[in-house]
Amino acid sequence: MIKFLDLHAQYQSIKADIDLAIASVIRETAFVGGSYAQTFENQFAALIGANHCVGVGNGTDAIEIAIEALGLPRGSEIIVPGNSFIASSEAVTRSGHKVVFADVDEDSYVLTADDVRAKLSDKTSAIIAVHLYGHPCDMDSLVDLAKEKGLKIIEDCAQAHLAECRGRRVGSLGDIATFSFYPGKNLGAYGDAGAITTNNEALALKARKIANHGRVAKYDHEFEGRNSRLDGIQAAILSAKLPHLDSWTETRIQIADYYLDALKGIQGLLLPVRQPWAKQAYHLFVVRTEQRNALKEYLAQKGIETGIHYPIALPKLAAYEYLGQGCESLFVNRSDSLLLSLPIGEHLSLQEAGVVADAVRSFFGTCVS
Ligand SMILES: *Cc1c(COP(=O)(O)O)cnc(C)c1O
């Protein structure tokens, strides 16, 4: 059995640290916010290379709060890539803006400046740059375009902890950035958690107030905010995991490099392309084939779990029927039936990756070398 995700195995490998972290928070009853949340925020900001980090309840809230903190004109349009998890676009609508879906690059599956250009209007106020599957967007060209057009950039880094664009870590390359620590993410809590990072002090402060009832002191509320705070147990768990993130990411890259080599040259199978300027965090390793469903079934029969990210492109979801963007002839609208995510993660050995690669090759009738 080759699992897609194995959170229990990860826990076993760092059990003493996790148990100690949880016990410490309980002992100090630092359940919401508090010293553990603050410590994690400082550690994470330093790791990402951002001046500020604000812990919040989850990655979806993080996007919503980030948009709100930017104070964009109400009802303005925000450009979102058509292939992502719904959180990327949901947050746009919920914060009172209009979603405009853009296409993505066919090699690396992320939004490019050209994709954004194709969707610009005089109502466009911002771009959600989703570093999907852990591949960074080309932030240099997005930032140039944003400057030229007066747009804000929100980086959605939910799948891209430690990914780099030309040697710089994602999370401080736009105006504001958001992270998810959902358990299955590359850095995952034991429940919901998220964070906002930015180099802009005023934005960080605004985001912190929004996430904590608009308050400046205990019962002194400057405006109506909401409740979306990082809880202490999650923060302590994240701090305990942080020292391992680099090596877990390196393992993901090794497995991806192995797949890229072992699966090359197969007729009918397209591999993801990592741009030469990118360090990809490989939250997912997504291949493309016309025989997606048959391959998925074949691998399942061999005990190999796979996933689909995402089976229905965002513009085609029932939730977005009202926008009428589902029938546009975009790559995202026609590629969703071809995508298959192979197992990748720190739980996988290179030998297991070999078993996966052999099974894929045998499906396509290519000799196992
Ligand atoms: C997981 C994810 C989110 C949402 O994060 P949650 O913590 O689950 O709310 C947002 N964007 C992307 C691209 C994601 O993968």
Short mmCIF file of C-alpha atoms and ligand atoms in Angstrom, two decimals:
data_model
loop_
_atom_site.label_atom_id
_atom_site.label_comp_id
_atom_site.label_asym_id
_atom_site.label_seq_id
_atom_site.Cartn_x
_atom_site.Cartn_y
_atom_site.Cartn_z
CA MET A 1 0.00 0.00 0.00
CA ILE A 2 1.45 3.36 -1.00
CA LYS A 3 -0.39 6.16 0.71
CA PHE A 4 -1.04 9.58 -0.75
CA LEU A 5 -0.62 11.15 2.67
CA ASP A 6 0.50 9.58 5.96
CA LEU A 7 0.07 11.98 8.86
CA HIS A 8 0.27 9.21 11.41
CA ALA A 9 3.73 8.15 10.22
CA GLN A 10 4.86 11.79 10.47
CA TYR A 11 3.51 11.99 14.03
CA GLN A 12 5.36 8.80 15.00
CA SER A 13 8.62 10.29 13.75
CA ILE A 14 8.36 13.39 15.98
CA LYS A 15 5.99 12.13 18.68
CA ALA A 16 7.99 13.24 21.73
CA ASP A 17 8.24 16.85 20.49
CA ILE A 18 4.57 17.06 19.56
CA ASP A 19 3.37 15.57 22.85
CA LEU A 20 5.59 17.96 24.79
CA ALA A 21 4.34 20.94 22.76
CA ILE A 22 0.68 20.11 23.44
CA ALA A 23 1.32 19.46 27.14
CA SER A 24 3.12 22.80 27.51
CA VAL A 25 0.22 24.77 26.08
CA ILE A 26 -2.24 22.99 28.35
CA ARG A 27 -0.01 23.60 31.37
CA GLU A 28 0.15 27.31 30.59
CA THR A 29 -3.45 27.50 29.31
CA ALA A 30 -2.22 29.64 26.40
CA PHE A 31 -5.10 28.44 24.25
CA VAL A 32 -5.88 31.37 21.95
CA GLY A 33 -3.17 33.74 20.83
CA GLY A 34 -0.64 33.98 23.68
CA SER A 35 3.05 33.20 23.82
CA TYR A 36 3.05 30.08 21.64
CA ALA A 37 1.18 31.83 18.86
CA GLN A 38 3.55 34.79 19.10
CA THR A 39 6.63 32.56 19.06
CA PHE A 40 5.42 30.74 15.99
CA GLU A 41 4.61 33.99 14.21
CA ASN A 42 8.15 35.23 14.83
CA GLN A 43 9.71 31.96 13.71
CA PHE A 44 7.59 31.76 10.59
CA ALA A 45 8.22 35.37 9.57
CA ALA A 46 11.97 34.78 9.92
CA LEU A 47 11.78 31.55 7.93
CA ILE A 48 9.83 33.11 5.07
CA GLY A 49 11.89 36.28 5.11
CA ALA A 50 8.90 38.54 5.77
CA ASN A 51 8.88 41.35 8.33
CA HIS A 52 5.51 40.40 9.78
CA CYS A 53 3.42 37.29 10.36
CA VAL A 54 -0.12 37.25 11.72
CA GLY A 55 -1.49 33.86 12.77
CA VAL A 56 -5.15 33.28 11.87
CA GLY A 57 -7.74 30.51 12.05
CA ASN A 58 -7.15 28.91 8.64
CA GLY A 59 -5.84 29.57 5.14
CA THR A 60 -9.21 30.63 3.73
CA ASP A 61 -9.72 33.28 6.43
CA ALA A 62 -6.16 34.39 5.75
CA ILE A 63 -7.04 35.25 2.13
CA GLU A 64 -10.28 36.95 3.12
CA ILE A 65 -8.59 39.03 5.83
CA ALA A 66 -5.67 39.89 3.53
CA ILE A 67 -8.07 41.20 0.87
CA GLU A 68 -10.01 43.16 3.47
CA ALA A 69 -6.82 44.65 4.91
CA LEU A 70 -5.88 45.97 1.45
CA GLY A 71 -9.04 48.09 1.47
CA LEU A 72 -9.77 47.61 -2.25
CA PRO A 73 -12.71 49.43 -3.83
CA ARG A 74 -15.90 47.51 -3.05
CA GLY A 75 -17.17 45.46 -5.95
CA SER A 76 -13.85 45.67 -7.81
CA GLU A 77 -12.60 42.69 -9.81
CA ILE A 78 -9.93 40.35 -8.54
CA ILE A 79 -8.18 37.97 -10.92
CA VAL A 80 -7.90 34.37 -9.72
CA PRO A 81 -6.40 31.39 -11.60
CA GLY A 82 -9.10 29.01 -12.82
CA ASN A 83 -7.31 25.99 -11.39
CA SER A 84 -7.04 26.17 -7.61
CA PHE A 85 -8.91 25.11 -4.50
CA ILE A 86 -12.15 27.08 -4.15
CA ALA A 87 -10.76 28.99 -1.13
CA SER A 88 -8.73 31.21 -3.49
CA SER A 89 -11.89 32.54 -5.17
CA GLU A 90 -14.36 32.11 -2.29
CA ALA A 91 -12.41 34.67 -0.25
CA VAL A 92 -12.75 37.18 -3.09
CA THR A 93 -16.54 36.95 -3.18
CA ARG A 94 -16.91 36.86 0.58
CA SER A 95 -14.90 40.04 0.94
CA GLY A 96 -17.26 41.82 -1.43
CA HIS A 97 -15.39 41.59 -4.75
CA LYS A 98 -15.97 39.98 -8.12
CA VAL A 99 -14.04 36.91 -9.18
CA VAL A 100 -12.56 36.96 -12.68
CA PHE A 101 -10.98 33.64 -13.59
CA ALA A 102 -7.77 33.60 -15.62
CA ASP A 103 -5.96 30.79 -17.38
CA VAL A 104 -2.66 29.28 -16.22
CA ASP A 105 0.61 28.20 -17.81
CA GLU A 106 0.28 24.75 -19.42
CA ASP A 107 3.69 23.58 -18.15
CA SER A 108 3.78 24.70 -14.54
CA TYR A 109 0.03 25.26 -13.94
CA VAL A 110 0.41 28.72 -12.41
CA LEU A 111 -0.85 32.16 -13.34
CA THR A 112 1.42 34.24 -15.62
CA ALA A 113 1.46 37.97 -16.40
CA ASP A 114 0.01 37.21 -19.85
CA ASP A 115 -2.87 35.28 -18.29
CA VAL A 116 -3.59 38.28 -16.08
CA ARG A 117 -3.31 40.75 -19.00
CA ALA A 118 -5.98 38.80 -20.87
CA LYS A 119 -8.44 39.44 -18.05
CA LEU A 120 -7.69 43.02 -17.05
CA SER A 121 -10.46 45.60 -17.02
CA ASP A 122 -10.74 49.08 -15.57
CA LYS A 123 -12.38 47.49 -12.52
CA THR A 124 -9.48 45.14 -11.76
CA SER A 125 -7.98 45.92 -8.35
CA ALA A 126 -5.92 42.86 -7.43
CA ILE A 127 -4.47 39.49 -8.39
CA ILE A 128 -4.47 36.30 -6.34
CA ALA A 129 -1.14 34.69 -7.26
CA VAL A 130 -1.67 31.05 -6.27
CA HIS A 131 1.63 29.17 -6.11
CA LEU A 132 -0.25 26.02 -7.05
CA TYR A 133 1.18 22.57 -6.39
CA GLY A 134 4.10 24.40 -4.73
CA HIS A 135 5.31 25.94 -8.02
CA PRO A 136 5.88 29.68 -7.57
CA CYS A 137 4.30 32.15 -9.95
CA ASP A 138 6.81 34.35 -11.76
CA MET A 139 6.52 37.13 -9.21
CA ASP A 140 8.91 39.49 -11.01
CA SER A 141 6.68 39.75 -14.05
CA LEU A 142 3.49 39.85 -11.95
CA VAL A 143 4.91 42.64 -9.78
CA ASP A 144 5.95 44.62 -12.88
CA LEU A 145 2.46 44.29 -14.32
CA ALA A 146 0.84 45.18 -10.99
CA LYS A 147 2.98 48.33 -10.76
CA GLU A 148 2.13 49.31 -14.31
CA LYS A 149 -1.62 48.85 -13.72
CA GLY A 150 -1.86 49.90 -10.08
CA LEU A 151 -2.93 46.47 -8.83
CA LYS A 152 -2.33 44.73 -5.51
CA ILE A 153 -0.96 41.18 -5.32
CA ILE A 154 -2.07 38.63 -2.75
CA GLU A 155 0.13 35.52 -2.81
CA ASP A 156 -1.78 32.35 -1.93
CA CYS A 157 1.04 30.21 -0.53
CA ALA A 158 -1.18 27.45 0.89
CA GLN A 159 0.68 24.84 -1.18
CA ALA A 160 4.05 26.52 -1.36
CA HIS A 161 5.84 26.67 2.02
CA LEU A 162 9.54 27.28 1.26
CA ALA A 163 9.04 27.54 -2.51
CA GLU A 164 11.33 30.13 -4.12
CA CYS A 165 11.17 32.45 -7.06
CA ARG A 166 14.71 33.35 -8.28
CA GLY A 167 16.15 32.50 -4.88
CA ARG A 168 13.57 34.40 -2.83
CA ARG A 169 11.01 32.57 -0.74
CA VAL A 170 7.37 33.15 -1.56
CA GLY A 171 5.38 34.97 1.12
CA SER A 172 6.82 38.47 0.87
CA LEU A 173 7.09 38.95 -2.88
CA GLY A 174 3.70 40.65 -3.38
CA ASP A 175 1.81 43.10 -1.14
CA ILE A 176 0.54 40.46 1.26
CA ALA A 177 0.62 36.66 1.39
CA THR A 178 -1.39 33.89 2.96
CA PHE A 179 -0.54 30.40 4.20
CA SER A 180 -2.62 27.42 5.22
CA PHE A 181 -1.51 24.93 7.86
CA TYR A 182 -4.36 22.53 7.20
CA PRO A 183 -3.11 19.10 8.36
CA GLY A 184 -2.36 17.81 4.86
CA LYS A 185 -0.35 20.84 3.74
CA ASN A 186 3.47 20.74 3.59
CA LEU A 187 3.49 22.32 7.05
CA GLY A 188 0.33 21.15 8.78
CA ALA A 189 -1.24 21.69 12.19
CA TYR A 190 -3.46 19.17 14.01
CA GLY A 191 -6.57 21.08 13.04
CA ASP A 192 -7.20 24.31 11.15
CA ALA A 193 -4.61 27.09 11.18
CA GLY A 194 -3.29 29.75 8.83
CA ALA A 195 -1.13 32.85 8.60
CA ILE A 196 -0.70 36.13 6.79
CA THR A 197 2.78 37.43 5.99
CA THR A 198 3.83 40.81 4.65
CA ASN A 199 6.63 43.37 4.75
CA ASN A 200 4.10 46.17 5.20
CA GLU A 201 3.67 47.04 8.87
CA ALA A 202 0.39 48.92 8.44
CA LEU A 203 -1.14 45.99 6.52
CA ALA A 204 0.00 43.52 9.17
CA LEU A 205 -1.55 45.62 11.92
CA LYS A 206 -4.80 46.02 9.98
CA ALA A 207 -4.96 42.27 9.35
CA ARG A 208 -4.32 41.56 13.03
CA LYS A 209 -7.14 43.87 14.06
CA ILE A 210 -9.59 42.41 11.52
CA ALA A 211 -8.81 38.90 12.79
CA ASN A 212 -9.40 39.95 16.39
CA HIS A 213 -12.70 41.86 16.41
CA GLY A 214 -11.22 45.13 15.18
CA ARG A 215 -9.77 45.77 18.58
CA VAL A 216 -6.74 47.69 19.72
CA ALA A 217 -7.09 46.80 23.40
CA LYS A 218 -9.23 44.24 25.23
CA TYR A 219 -12.61 45.97 24.87
CA ASP A 220 -11.60 48.91 22.71
CA HIS A 221 -12.89 48.10 19.22
CA GLU A 222 -11.85 50.49 16.47
CA PHE A 223 -14.15 48.81 13.94
CA GLU A 224 -16.09 45.57 13.51
CA GLY A 225 -13.73 42.77 12.69
CA ARG A 226 -14.19 39.06 13.12
CA ASN A 227 -12.78 36.16 15.08
CA SER A 228 -10.04 34.25 13.29
CA ARG A 229 -7.07 33.67 15.56
CA LEU A 230 -4.32 31.09 15.73
CA ASP A 231 -4.78 28.82 18.70
CA GLY A 232 -1.93 27.98 21.04
CA ILE A 233 -1.95 24.22 20.60
CA GLN A 234 -1.76 24.55 16.81
CA ALA A 235 1.00 27.15 17.11
CA ALA A 236 3.08 24.96 19.44
CA ILE A 237 2.65 21.98 17.10
CA LEU A 238 3.70 24.11 14.13
CA SER A 239 6.77 25.33 16.02
CA ALA A 240 7.68 21.72 16.82
CA LYS A 241 7.40 20.78 13.15
CA LEU A 242 9.22 23.83 11.79
CA PRO A 243 12.78 22.45 12.21
CA HIS A 244 11.82 19.54 9.92
CA LEU A 245 10.21 21.52 7.13
CA ASP A 246 13.39 22.03 5.16
CA SER A 247 14.31 18.34 5.05
CA TRP A 248 10.68 17.34 4.33
CA THR A 249 10.71 19.76 1.40
CA GLU A 250 14.03 18.36 0.15
CA THR A 251 12.51 14.86 0.24
CA ARG A 252 9.58 16.09 -1.86
CA ILE A 253 12.02 17.58 -4.38
CA GLN A 254 14.05 14.36 -4.52
CA ILE A 255 10.93 12.32 -5.21
CA ALA A 256 9.79 14.79 -7.86
CA ASP A 257 13.22 14.68 -9.52
CA TYR A 258 13.06 10.91 -9.44
CA TYR A 259 9.60 10.89 -11.08
CA LEU A 260 10.68 13.45 -13.68
CA ASP A 261 13.54 11.17 -14.67
CA ALA A 262 11.83 7.79 -14.33
CA LEU A 263 8.68 8.86 -16.19
CA LYS A 264 10.16 10.84 -19.04
CA GLY A 265 9.48 9.90 -22.63
CA ILE A 266 6.22 8.06 -22.02
CA GLN A 267 3.87 8.57 -24.95
CA GLY A 268 0.56 9.96 -23.68
CA LEU A 269 1.88 11.19 -20.31
CA LEU A 270 2.74 14.83 -19.71
CA LEU A 271 4.95 15.68 -16.74
CA PRO A 272 4.88 18.96 -14.80
CA VAL A 273 7.62 21.39 -15.80
CA ARG A 274 9.59 23.25 -13.14
CA GLN A 275 10.73 26.59 -14.49
CA PRO A 276 14.51 27.09 -14.28
CA TRP A 277 14.10 30.04 -11.89
CA ALA A 278 11.80 28.14 -9.56
CA LYS A 279 12.31 26.11 -6.43
CA GLN A 280 9.13 24.08 -6.27
CA ALA A 281 7.87 22.83 -2.90
CA TYR A 282 5.94 19.97 -4.61
CA HIS A 283 2.86 19.97 -2.43
CA LEU A 284 1.56 17.91 -5.35
CA PHE A 285 3.12 16.16 -8.34
CA VAL A 286 0.53 16.43 -11.07
CA VAL A 287 0.73 14.62 -14.41
CA ARG A 288 -1.63 14.86 -17.36
CA THR A 289 -3.02 12.06 -19.50
CA GLU A 290 -6.09 11.38 -21.67
CA GLN A 291 -6.29 8.06 -19.82
CA ARG A 292 -6.49 9.65 -16.39
CA ASN A 293 -9.40 7.61 -14.99
CA ALA A 294 -8.02 4.28 -16.25
CA LEU A 295 -4.56 5.08 -14.86
CA LYS A 296 -6.04 6.08 -11.49
CA GLU A 297 -7.97 2.81 -11.34
CA TYR A 298 -4.92 0.76 -12.43
CA LEU A 299 -2.76 2.31 -9.71
CA ALA A 300 -5.50 1.83 -7.09
CA GLN A 301 -5.58 -1.87 -7.93
CA LYS A 302 -1.87 -2.00 -7.24
CA GLY A 303 -2.41 -0.34 -3.87
CA ILE A 304 -1.17 3.08 -4.97
CA GLU A 305 -3.29 6.02 -3.83
CA THR A 306 -3.57 9.05 -6.10
CA GLY A 307 -5.57 12.27 -6.06
CA ILE A 308 -7.11 14.76 -8.47
CA HIS A 309 -6.44 18.47 -8.02
CA TYR A 310 -8.89 19.56 -9.06
CA PRO A 311 -11.55 17.41 -10.76
CA ILE A 312 -13.70 20.39 -11.79
CA ALA A 313 -12.03 23.66 -12.80
CA LEU A 314 -13.26 26.57 -10.67
CA PRO A 315 -15.09 28.39 -13.52
CA LYS A 316 -17.10 25.19 -14.19
CA LEU A 317 -18.28 24.68 -10.60
CA ALA A 318 -21.98 25.07 -9.84
CA ALA A 319 -20.92 27.75 -7.35
CA TYR A 320 -19.71 29.91 -10.27
CA GLU A 321 -22.42 29.21 -12.81
CA TYR A 322 -23.66 32.76 -12.18
CA LEU A 323 -20.40 34.16 -13.56
CA GLY A 324 -20.81 32.34 -16.88
CA GLN A 325 -17.05 31.77 -17.28
CA GLY A 326 -17.24 27.95 -17.40
CA CYS A 327 -17.45 27.62 -21.17
CA GLU A 328 -14.58 29.94 -22.02
CA SER A 329 -11.95 28.09 -24.00
CA LEU A 330 -9.29 28.16 -21.33
CA PHE A 331 -6.66 25.50 -20.69
CA VAL A 332 -8.01 25.17 -17.13
CA ASN A 333 -11.49 24.39 -18.43
CA ARG A 334 -10.30 21.54 -20.66
CA SER A 335 -7.46 20.08 -18.59
CA ASP A 336 -9.36 19.16 -15.41
CA SER A 337 -10.28 15.72 -16.81
CA LEU A 338 -6.58 14.97 -17.48
CA LEU A 339 -4.97 15.78 -14.12
CA LEU A 340 -3.68 13.10 -11.76
CA SER A 341 -1.65 13.68 -8.59
CA LEU A 342 0.90 10.94 -7.83
CA PRO A 343 1.90 10.25 -4.23
CA ILE A 344 4.58 12.60 -2.93
CA GLY A 345 5.63 13.60 0.57
CA GLU A 346 8.15 13.05 3.31
CA HIS A 347 6.44 9.76 4.16
CA LEU A 348 7.53 8.23 0.85
CA SER A 349 10.87 6.50 0.23
CA LEU A 350 12.63 6.66 -3.13
CA GLN A 351 12.07 2.93 -3.36
CA GLU A 352 8.30 3.46 -3.05
CA ALA A 353 8.51 6.21 -5.66
CA GLY A 354 10.18 3.55 -7.82
CA VAL A 355 7.19 1.24 -7.32
CA VAL A 356 4.86 4.07 -8.39
CA ALA A 357 6.98 4.89 -11.46
CA ASP A 358 7.19 1.22 -12.49
CA ALA A 359 3.42 0.89 -12.21
CA VAL A 360 2.86 4.01 -14.33
CA ARG A 361 5.29 2.74 -16.97
CA SER A 362 3.68 -0.67 -17.06
CA PHE A 363 0.23 0.95 -17.50
CA PHE A 364 1.49 2.69 -20.61
CA GLY A 365 3.15 -0.52 -21.81
CA THR A 366 6.62 0.97 -21.64
CA CYS A 367 9.42 -1.30 -20.51
CA VAL A 368 10.59 -0.83 -16.98
CA SER A 369 14.26 0.06 -17.27
C1 LIG B 1 -5.74 24.55 1.28
C2 LIG B 1 -5.81 25.75 0.43
C3 LIG B 1 -6.43 26.94 0.85
C4 LIG B 1 -7.27 27.02 2.09
O1 LIG B 1 -6.66 26.73 3.27
P1 LIG B 1 -7.54 26.22 4.53
O2 LIG B 1 -6.55 26.30 5.64
O3 LIG B 1 -7.98 24.84 4.23
O4 LIG B 1 -8.67 27.16 4.71
C5 LIG B 1 -6.35 28.05 0.05
N1 LIG B 1 -5.73 28.01 -1.13
C6 LIG B 1 -5.15 26.89 -1.61
C7 LIG B 1 -4.46 26.92 -2.93
C8 LIG B 1 -5.18 25.72 -0.85
O5 LIG B 1 -4.62 24.61 -1.32
#
